[in-house]
Short mmCIF file of C-alpha atoms and ligand atoms in Angstrom, two decimals:
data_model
loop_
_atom_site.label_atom_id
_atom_site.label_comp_id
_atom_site.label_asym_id
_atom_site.label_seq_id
_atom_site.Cartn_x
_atom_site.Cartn_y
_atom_site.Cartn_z
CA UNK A 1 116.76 114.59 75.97
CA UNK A 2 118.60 117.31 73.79
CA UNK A 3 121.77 116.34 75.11
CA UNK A 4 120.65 112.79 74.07
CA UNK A 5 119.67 113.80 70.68
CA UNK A 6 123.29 115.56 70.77
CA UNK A 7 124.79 112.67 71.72
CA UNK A 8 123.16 110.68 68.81
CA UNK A 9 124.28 112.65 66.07
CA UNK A 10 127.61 112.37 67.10
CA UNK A 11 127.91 108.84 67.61
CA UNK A 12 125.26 108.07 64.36
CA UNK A 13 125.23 111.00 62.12
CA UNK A 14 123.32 113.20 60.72
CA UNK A 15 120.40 111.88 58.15
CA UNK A 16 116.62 111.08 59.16
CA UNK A 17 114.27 111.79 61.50
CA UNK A 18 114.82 110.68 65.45
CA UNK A 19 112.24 109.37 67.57
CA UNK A 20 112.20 109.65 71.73
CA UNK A 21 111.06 107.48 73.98
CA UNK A 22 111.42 106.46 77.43
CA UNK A 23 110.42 103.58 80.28
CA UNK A 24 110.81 104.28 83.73
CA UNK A 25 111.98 101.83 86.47
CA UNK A 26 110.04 100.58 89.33
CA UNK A 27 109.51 99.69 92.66
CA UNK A 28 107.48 97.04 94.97
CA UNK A 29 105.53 98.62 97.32
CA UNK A 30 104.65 95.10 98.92
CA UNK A 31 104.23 91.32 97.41
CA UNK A 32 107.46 90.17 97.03
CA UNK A 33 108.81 86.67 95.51
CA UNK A 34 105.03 86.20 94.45
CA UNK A 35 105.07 86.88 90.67
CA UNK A 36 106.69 83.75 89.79
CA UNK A 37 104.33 81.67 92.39
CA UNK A 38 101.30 82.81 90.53
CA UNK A 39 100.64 85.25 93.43
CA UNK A 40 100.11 89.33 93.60
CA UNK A 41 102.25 91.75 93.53
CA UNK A 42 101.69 95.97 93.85
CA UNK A 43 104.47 97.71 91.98
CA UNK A 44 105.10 101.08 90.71
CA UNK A 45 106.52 103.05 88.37
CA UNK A 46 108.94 105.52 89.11
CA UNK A 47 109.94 108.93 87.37
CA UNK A 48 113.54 107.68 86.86
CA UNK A 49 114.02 105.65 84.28
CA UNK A 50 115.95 105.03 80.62
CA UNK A 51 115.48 107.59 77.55
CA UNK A 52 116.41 106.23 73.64
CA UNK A 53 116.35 108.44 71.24
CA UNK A 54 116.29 105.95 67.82
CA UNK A 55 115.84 105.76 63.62
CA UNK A 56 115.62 103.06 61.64
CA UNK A 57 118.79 102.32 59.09
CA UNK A 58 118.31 101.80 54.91
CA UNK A 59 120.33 98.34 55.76
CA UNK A 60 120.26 95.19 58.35
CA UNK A 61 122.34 97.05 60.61
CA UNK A 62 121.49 97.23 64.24
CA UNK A 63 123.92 99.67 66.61
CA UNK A 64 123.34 100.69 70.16
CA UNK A 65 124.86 103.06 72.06
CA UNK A 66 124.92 103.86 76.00
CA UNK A 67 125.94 107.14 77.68
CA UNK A 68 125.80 104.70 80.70
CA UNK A 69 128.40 102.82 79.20
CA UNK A 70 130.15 105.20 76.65
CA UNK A 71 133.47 103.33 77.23
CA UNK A 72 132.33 100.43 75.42
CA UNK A 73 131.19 102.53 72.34
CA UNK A 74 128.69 101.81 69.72
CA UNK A 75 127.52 98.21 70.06
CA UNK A 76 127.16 96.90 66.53
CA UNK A 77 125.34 93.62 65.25
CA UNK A 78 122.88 92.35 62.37
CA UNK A 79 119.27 91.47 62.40
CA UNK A 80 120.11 88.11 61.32
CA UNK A 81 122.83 87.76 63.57
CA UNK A 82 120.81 88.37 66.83
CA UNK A 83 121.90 86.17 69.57
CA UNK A 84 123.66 86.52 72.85
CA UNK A 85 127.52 87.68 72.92
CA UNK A 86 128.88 88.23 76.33
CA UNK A 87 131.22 91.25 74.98
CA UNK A 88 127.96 92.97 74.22
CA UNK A 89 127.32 93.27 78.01
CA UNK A 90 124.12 95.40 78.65
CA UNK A 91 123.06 95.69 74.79
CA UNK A 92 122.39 91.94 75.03
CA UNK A 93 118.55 93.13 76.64
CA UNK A 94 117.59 95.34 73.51
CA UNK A 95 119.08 92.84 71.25
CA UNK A 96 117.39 90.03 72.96
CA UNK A 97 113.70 92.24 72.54
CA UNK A 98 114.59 92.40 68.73
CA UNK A 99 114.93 89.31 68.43
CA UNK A 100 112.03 88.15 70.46
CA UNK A 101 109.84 90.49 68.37
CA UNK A 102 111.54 88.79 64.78
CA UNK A 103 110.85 85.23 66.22
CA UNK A 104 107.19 86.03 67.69
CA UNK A 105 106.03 88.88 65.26
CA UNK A 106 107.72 89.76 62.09
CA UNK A 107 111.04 90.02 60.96
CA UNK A 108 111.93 93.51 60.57
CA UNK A 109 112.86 95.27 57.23
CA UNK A 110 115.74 97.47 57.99
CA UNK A 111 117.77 97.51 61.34
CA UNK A 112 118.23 100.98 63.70
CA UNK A 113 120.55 102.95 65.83
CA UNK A 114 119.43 103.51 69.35
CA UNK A 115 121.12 105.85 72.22
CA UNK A 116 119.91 105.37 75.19
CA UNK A 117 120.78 107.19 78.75
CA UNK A 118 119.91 105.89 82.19
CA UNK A 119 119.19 107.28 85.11
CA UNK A 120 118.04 104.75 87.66
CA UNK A 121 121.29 103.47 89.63
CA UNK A 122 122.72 100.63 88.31
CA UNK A 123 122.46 97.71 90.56
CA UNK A 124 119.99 98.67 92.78
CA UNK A 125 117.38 96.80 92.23
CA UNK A 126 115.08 99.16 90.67
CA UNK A 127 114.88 97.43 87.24
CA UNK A 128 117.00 98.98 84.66
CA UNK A 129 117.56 96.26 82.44
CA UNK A 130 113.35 95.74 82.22
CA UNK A 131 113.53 99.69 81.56
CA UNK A 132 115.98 99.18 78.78
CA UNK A 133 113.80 96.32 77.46
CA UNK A 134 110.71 97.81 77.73
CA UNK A 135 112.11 101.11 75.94
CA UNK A 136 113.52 98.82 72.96
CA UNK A 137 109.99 97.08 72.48
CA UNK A 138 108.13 100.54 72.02
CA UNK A 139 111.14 101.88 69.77
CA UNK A 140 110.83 99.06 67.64
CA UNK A 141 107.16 99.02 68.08
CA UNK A 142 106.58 102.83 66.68
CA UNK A 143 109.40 102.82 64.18
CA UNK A 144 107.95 99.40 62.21
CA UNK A 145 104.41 100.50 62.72
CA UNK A 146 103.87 96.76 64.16
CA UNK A 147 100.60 97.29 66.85
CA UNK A 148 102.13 95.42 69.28
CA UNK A 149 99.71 95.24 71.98
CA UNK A 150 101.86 95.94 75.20
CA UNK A 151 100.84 93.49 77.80
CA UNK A 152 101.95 91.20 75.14
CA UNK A 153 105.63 93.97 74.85
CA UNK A 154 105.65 93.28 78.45
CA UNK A 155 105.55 89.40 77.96
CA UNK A 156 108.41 89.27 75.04
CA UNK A 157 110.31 91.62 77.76
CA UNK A 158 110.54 89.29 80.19
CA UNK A 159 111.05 85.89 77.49
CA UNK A 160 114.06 88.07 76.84
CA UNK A 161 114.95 87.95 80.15
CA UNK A 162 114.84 84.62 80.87
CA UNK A 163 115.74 83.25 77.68
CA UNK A 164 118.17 85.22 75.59
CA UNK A 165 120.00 87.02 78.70
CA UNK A 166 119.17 83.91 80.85
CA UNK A 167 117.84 85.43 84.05
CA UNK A 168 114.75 83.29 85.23
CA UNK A 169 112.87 86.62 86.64
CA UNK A 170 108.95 86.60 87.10
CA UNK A 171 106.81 89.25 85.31
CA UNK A 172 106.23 91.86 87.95
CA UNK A 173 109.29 94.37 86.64
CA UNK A 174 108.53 93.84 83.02
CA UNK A 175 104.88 94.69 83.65
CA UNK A 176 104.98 97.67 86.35
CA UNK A 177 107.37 99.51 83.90
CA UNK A 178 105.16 98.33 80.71
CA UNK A 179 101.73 99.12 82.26
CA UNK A 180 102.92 101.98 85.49
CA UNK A 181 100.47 104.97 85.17
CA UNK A 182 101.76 108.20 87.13
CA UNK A 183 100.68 108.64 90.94
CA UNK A 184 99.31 104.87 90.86
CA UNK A 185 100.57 101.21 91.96
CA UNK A 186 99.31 98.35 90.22
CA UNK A 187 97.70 95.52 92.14
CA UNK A 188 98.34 92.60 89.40
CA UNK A 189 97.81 88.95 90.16
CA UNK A 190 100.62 87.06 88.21
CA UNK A 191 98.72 84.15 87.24
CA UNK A 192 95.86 85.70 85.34
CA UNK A 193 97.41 89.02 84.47
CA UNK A 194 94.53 90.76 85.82
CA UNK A 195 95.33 93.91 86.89
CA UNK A 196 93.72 97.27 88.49
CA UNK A 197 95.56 100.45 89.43
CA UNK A 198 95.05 101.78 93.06
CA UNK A 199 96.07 105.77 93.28
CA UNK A 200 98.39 106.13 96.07
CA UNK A 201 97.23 109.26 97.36
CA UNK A 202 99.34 110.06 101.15
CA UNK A 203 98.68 112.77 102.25
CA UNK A 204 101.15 113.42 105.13
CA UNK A 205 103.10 110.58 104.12
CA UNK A 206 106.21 109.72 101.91
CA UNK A 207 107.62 106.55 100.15
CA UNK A 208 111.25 106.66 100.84
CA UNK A 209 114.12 104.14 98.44
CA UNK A 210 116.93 103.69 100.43
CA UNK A 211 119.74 102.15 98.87
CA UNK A 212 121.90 99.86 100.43
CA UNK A 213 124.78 99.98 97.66
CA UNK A 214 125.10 96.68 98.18
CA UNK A 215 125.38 94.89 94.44
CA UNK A 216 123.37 92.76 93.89
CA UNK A 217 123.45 90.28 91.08
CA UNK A 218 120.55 88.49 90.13
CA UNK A 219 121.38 85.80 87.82
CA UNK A 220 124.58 84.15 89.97
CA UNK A 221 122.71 84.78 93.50
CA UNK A 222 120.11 82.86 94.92
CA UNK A 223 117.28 83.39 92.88
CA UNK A 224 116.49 80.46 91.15
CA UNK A 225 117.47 78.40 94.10
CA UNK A 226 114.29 79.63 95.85
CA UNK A 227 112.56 78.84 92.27
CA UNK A 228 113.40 75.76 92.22
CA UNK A 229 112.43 75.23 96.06
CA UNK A 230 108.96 77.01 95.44
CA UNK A 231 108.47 74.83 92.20
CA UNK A 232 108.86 71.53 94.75
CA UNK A 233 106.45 72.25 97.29
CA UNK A 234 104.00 73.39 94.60
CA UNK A 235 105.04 69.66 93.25
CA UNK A 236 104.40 67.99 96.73
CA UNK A 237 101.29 69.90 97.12
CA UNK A 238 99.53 69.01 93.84
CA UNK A 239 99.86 65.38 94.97
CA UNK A 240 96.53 65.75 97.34
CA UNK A 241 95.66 69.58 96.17
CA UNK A 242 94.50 70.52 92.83
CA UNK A 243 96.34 73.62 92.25
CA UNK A 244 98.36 75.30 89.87
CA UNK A 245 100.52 77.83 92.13
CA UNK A 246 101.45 78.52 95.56
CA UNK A 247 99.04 81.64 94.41
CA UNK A 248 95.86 79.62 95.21
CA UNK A 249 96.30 78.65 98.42
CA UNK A 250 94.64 80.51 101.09
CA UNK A 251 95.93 80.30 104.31
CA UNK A 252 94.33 78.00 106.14
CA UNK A 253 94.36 75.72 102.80
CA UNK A 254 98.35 75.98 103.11
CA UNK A 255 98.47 75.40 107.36
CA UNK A 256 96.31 72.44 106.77
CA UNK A 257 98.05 70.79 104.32
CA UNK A 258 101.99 72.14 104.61
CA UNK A 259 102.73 68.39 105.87
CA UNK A 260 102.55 67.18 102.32
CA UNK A 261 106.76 69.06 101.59
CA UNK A 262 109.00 67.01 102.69
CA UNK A 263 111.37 69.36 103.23
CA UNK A 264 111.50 71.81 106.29
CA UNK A 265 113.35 74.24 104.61
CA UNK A 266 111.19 74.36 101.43
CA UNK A 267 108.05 74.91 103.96
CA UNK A 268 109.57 77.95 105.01
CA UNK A 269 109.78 78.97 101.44
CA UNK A 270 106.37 78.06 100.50
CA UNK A 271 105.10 79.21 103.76
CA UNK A 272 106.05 82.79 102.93
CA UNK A 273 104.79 82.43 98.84
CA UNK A 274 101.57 81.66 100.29
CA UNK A 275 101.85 84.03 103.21
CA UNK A 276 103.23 87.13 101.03
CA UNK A 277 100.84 86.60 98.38
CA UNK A 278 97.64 87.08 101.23
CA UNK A 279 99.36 89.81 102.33
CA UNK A 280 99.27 91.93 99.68
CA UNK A 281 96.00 91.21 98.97
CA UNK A 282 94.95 92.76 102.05
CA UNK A 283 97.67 95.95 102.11
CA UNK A 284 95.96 97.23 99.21
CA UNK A 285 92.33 97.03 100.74
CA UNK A 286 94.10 98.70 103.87
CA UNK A 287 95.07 101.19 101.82
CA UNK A 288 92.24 101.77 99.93
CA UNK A 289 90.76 102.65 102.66
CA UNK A 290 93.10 105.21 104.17
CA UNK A 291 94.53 103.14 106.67
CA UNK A 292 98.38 103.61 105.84
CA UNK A 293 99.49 102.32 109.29
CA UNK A 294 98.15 98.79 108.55
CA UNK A 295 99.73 99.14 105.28
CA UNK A 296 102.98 100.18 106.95
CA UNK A 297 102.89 97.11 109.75
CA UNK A 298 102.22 94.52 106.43
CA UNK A 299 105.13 96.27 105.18
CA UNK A 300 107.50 95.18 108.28
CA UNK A 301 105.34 91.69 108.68
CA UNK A 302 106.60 91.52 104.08
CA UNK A 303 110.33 91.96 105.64
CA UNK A 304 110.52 89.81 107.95
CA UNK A 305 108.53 86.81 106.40
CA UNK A 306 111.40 87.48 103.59
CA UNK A 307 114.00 87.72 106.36
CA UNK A 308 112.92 84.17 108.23
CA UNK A 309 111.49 82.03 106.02
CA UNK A 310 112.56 83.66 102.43
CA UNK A 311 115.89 84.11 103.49
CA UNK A 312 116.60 86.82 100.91
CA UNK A 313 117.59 89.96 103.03
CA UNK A 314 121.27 89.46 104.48
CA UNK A 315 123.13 91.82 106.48
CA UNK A 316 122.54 94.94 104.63
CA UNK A 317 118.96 95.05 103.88
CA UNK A 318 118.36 94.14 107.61
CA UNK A 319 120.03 96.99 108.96
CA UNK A 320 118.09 99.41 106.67
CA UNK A 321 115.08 97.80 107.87
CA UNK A 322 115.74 97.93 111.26
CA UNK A 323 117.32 101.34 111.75
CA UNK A 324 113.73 102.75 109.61
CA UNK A 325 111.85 100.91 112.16
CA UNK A 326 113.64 102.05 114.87
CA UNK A 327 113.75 105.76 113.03
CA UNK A 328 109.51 105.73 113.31
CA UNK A 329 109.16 104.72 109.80
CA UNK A 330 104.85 103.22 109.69
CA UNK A 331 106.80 100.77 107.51
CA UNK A 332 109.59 99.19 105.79
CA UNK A 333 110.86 96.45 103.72
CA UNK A 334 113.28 95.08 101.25
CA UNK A 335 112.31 95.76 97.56
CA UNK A 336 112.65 93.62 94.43
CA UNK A 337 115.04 90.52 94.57
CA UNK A 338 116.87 91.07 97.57
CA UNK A 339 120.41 89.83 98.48
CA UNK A 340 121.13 94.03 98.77
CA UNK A 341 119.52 96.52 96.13
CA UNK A 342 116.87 99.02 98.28
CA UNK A 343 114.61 99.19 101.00
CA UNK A 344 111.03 100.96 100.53
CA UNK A 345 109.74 102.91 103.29
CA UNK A 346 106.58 105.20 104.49
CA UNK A 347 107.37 107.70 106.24
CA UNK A 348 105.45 110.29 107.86
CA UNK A 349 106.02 114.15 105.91
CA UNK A 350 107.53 115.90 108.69
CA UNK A 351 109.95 113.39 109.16
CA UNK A 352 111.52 112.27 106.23
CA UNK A 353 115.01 114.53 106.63
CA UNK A 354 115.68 113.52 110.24
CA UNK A 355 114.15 110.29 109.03
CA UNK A 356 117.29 110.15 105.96
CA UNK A 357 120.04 111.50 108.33
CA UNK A 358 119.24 109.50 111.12
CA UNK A 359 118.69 106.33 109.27
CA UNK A 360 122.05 106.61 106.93
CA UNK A 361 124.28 107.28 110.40
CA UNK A 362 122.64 103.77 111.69
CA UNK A 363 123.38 101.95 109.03
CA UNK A 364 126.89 103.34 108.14
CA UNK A 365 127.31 102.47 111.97
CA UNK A 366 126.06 98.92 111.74
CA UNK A 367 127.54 97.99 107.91
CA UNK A 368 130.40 100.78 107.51
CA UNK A 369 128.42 101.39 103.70
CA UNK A 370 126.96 105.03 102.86
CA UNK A 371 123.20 104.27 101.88
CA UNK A 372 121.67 106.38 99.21
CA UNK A 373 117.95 108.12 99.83
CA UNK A 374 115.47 108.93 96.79
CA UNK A 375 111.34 110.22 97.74
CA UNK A 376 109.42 108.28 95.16
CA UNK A 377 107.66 110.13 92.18
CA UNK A 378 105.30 107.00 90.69
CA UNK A 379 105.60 108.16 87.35
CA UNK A 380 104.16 106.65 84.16
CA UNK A 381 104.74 103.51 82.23
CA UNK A 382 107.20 103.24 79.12
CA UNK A 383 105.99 105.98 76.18
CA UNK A 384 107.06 107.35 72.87
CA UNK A 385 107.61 111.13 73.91
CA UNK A 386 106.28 114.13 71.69
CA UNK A 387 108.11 117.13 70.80
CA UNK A 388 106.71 118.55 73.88
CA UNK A 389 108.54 116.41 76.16
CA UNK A 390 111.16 117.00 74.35
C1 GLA B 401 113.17 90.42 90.77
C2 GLA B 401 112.48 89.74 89.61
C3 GLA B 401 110.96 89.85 89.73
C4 GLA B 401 110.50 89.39 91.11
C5 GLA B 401 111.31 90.05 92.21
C6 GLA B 401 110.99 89.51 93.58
O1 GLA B 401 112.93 91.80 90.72
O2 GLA B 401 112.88 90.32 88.39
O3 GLA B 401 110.34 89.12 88.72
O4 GLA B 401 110.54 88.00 91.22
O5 GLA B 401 112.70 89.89 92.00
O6 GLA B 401 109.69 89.86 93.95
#
C-alpha cells in the first residue's frame, strides 16, 4: 500500500488527503452456474484481491490509473462523459460503477483520481474485474459520504457488468467479494438474496486453486449460450409448473416433469441447474457437520454434472480434475465460469506438496501447460482500510 500511495503521487500529484481501500477476489467452493437460475451458490472471499488508493478532484475530472496496466497510463474521462470506450480497456468497470451510482443515486459533485494495484491473476477466473468494481463503489461510497447500503453496491456492481461492460454474469462474484467475511463462505440463494455465512473451519484439511492458465474469456465464450438455454427450459417448464427459476425445483419436481423441454440438449442443461442447485444445498449441511468427505465427493459429483450435462469444463479443467482425483484429493472441481480459469480442491494437510508436485507433472503431461497452485486464505469482503492497515 505505500508503494501504492508512492505510485499515486507520482502519477496524480501532490495536494489532498488519500484514502485506501481494497476488495478481495473470490472463489466457489461448490454451486456453480446457479446464481443466474435463481439457485445457491457458496463462495468465498479470498485474501488476494485489488487495492485503490483515491481523492476526490476540485473539478469533473475522473482519472484512473493501473499498476496492472501501467503501459496504458492514466485513464482520463468526465463525469458527464461516462460511457463505454473500448480504448479504456479495464477502466471501463470503475467507470461503469460511477456511472451506475450517478444514474441510480446522485450525481456526484467533483470527479477523483484512483490507483489501483491487483494482485489476483488476471484471467483466472477468480473475479478481478468484480474486485475492481466492488473497490470503486466503496471509494466513491466513502469519499461522497453517500450511505450506500452494500448489498445494494453489490447490485449496481454487477448492472455494471452486464450493462455498461456488457457481460451477462449472475450475482454470485459481485456479492462474495461485496459481502466475504474472513475464514467464512457464504451460502446465498440468488433469488431472494438471503444469505448466512458458514465458518469453514478444516482442520487437517486445505482448499487448494489450481490454475489451469488457460484464458478464459467470459463475454465471447459460451456463457450466455447456456443462459439462453437455461432461460428456455425455465420457459417450457412454466407452461404446466408455476415457477419462477430452475431454483425451485426440487428434484423429483424436475425428473417428473423434464418431458415438458423440447430440447435434449437443453435438459441436460436444466438437469444440472436443478441438480447443482440441490447440491449445494446439501454440501453445506455436510459440512456443517464435519463431514468434509461428503463435501469433497459433492465436489467431484459439481464437476462432472458441469462436465456432462453443463458442458463447461473442456480439456484443461478436466485434466486438473482428474489428476487431483487421482492425486487423493476428498474433492475437486472447476471454479467460476469455466471454459479454463481454476480448479478448487480439498486436500488433506499432509498432502498438499506431493499433492501440488504430483498434480502439476500430470497435467503438464496430459495438456503440455504449467498449472499454477495457491492454498486459500478466505479473507474479508471489500473495506476502506485505516492507517493501520496501512
Ligand atoms: C461467472 C459469473 C458468475 C457465475 C459463474 C458460474 O463467474 O460471473 O455470475 O455465473 O460464472 O457459476
Amino acid at each position: 500500500m505505500k508503494k501504492l500511495k508512492d505510485v499515486f503521487l507520482e502519477q496524480f500529484g501532490q495536494d489532498g488527503d488519500l484514502t485506501h481501500f481494497y476488495a478481495p477476489g473470490r472463489v466457489n467452493l461448490i454451486g456453480e452456474h446457479t446464481d443466474y437460475n435463481g439457485g445457491h451458490v457458496f463462495p468465498c472471499a479470498l485474501s488476494v484481491g485489488t487495492y485503490a488508493v483515491a481523492r476526490k478532484r476540485k473539478d469533473q475530472k475522473v482519472k484512473f490509473y493501473s499498476t496492472n496496466f501501467s503501459e496504458l497510463g492514466i485513464i482520463e474521462t468526465n463525469l458527464k462523459e461516462l460511457k463505454y470506450e473500448e480504448k479504456h480497456n479495464w477502466a471501463n468497470y470503475p467507470k461503469g460503477v460511477i456511472a451506475g451510482i450517478q444514474e441510480n443515486f446522485v450525481d456526484l459533485p467533483y470527479g477523483l483520481e484512483i490507483a489501483f494495484y491487483g494482485n489476483i491473476p488476471n484471467g483466472a477466473g477468480l473475479s478481478s474485474s468484480a474486485s475492481i468494481e466492488l473497490v470503486t463503489g466503496i471509494v466513491v461510497n466513502e469519499l461522497f459520504d453517500l450511505n450506500i447500503d452494500r448489498i445494494e453496491l453489490v447490485k449496481l456492481s454487477q448492472k455494471a457488468e452486464n450493462e455498461f461492460v456488457g457481460v451477462n454474469c449472475g450475482i454470485m462474484d459481485q456479492f462474495a467479494i461485496g459481502m466475504g467475511k474472513k475464514d467464512h463462505a457464504i451460502l446465498l440463494d440468488c433469488d431472494s438474496l438471503n444469505y448466512t455465512y458458514t465458518l469453514i473451519k478444516l482442520e487437517k484439511e486445505k482448499l487448494i486453486i489450481a490454475n489451469t492458465n488457460k484464458r478464459r474469456g467470459l463475454a465471447d465464450s459460451k456463457y450466455n449460450e447456456r443462459r439462453q438455454q437455461c432461460e428456455q427450459a425455465l420457459r417450457e417448464l412454466q407452461h404446466e409448473l408455476n415457477i419462477v427459476s430452475l431454483g425451485d425445483l426440487s428434484i423429483d419436481e424436475f425428473e417428473q416433469n423434464k418431458h415438458l423441454i423440447s430440447d435434449d440438449i437443453v435438459t441436460k442443461r436444466a438437469r444440472h441447474a436443478v441438480y447443482e442447485n440441490q447440491r449445494t444445498i446439501q454440501a453445506v449441511e455436510k459440512l456443517k457437520q464435519g463431514n468434509v468427505e461428503e463435501f469433497g465427493k459433492l465436489m467431484n459429483e459439481s464437476h462432472k454434472s458441469l462436465r456432462d450435462d453443463y458442458e463447461v469444463t473442456g480439456k484443461e479443467l478436466d485434466a486438473l480434475a482428474e489428476a487431483a482425483w487421482s492425486e487423493g484429493a476428498i474433492g475437486a472441481r472447476m471454479t467460476g465460469a469455466g471454459f479454463g480459469g481454476c480448479t478448487i480442491n480439498l486436500v488433506h494437510e499432509e498432502s498438499v506438496e506431493s499433492f501440488i508436485a504430483d498434480v502439476g507433472r500430470k497435467y503438464t503431461e496430459e495438456t503440455g501447460l504449467t498449472a499454477d497452485f495457491y492454498v486459500v486464505d478466505i479473507g474479508d469482503g471489500a473495506k476502506v482500510l485505516s492507517e493501520v492497515d496501512v
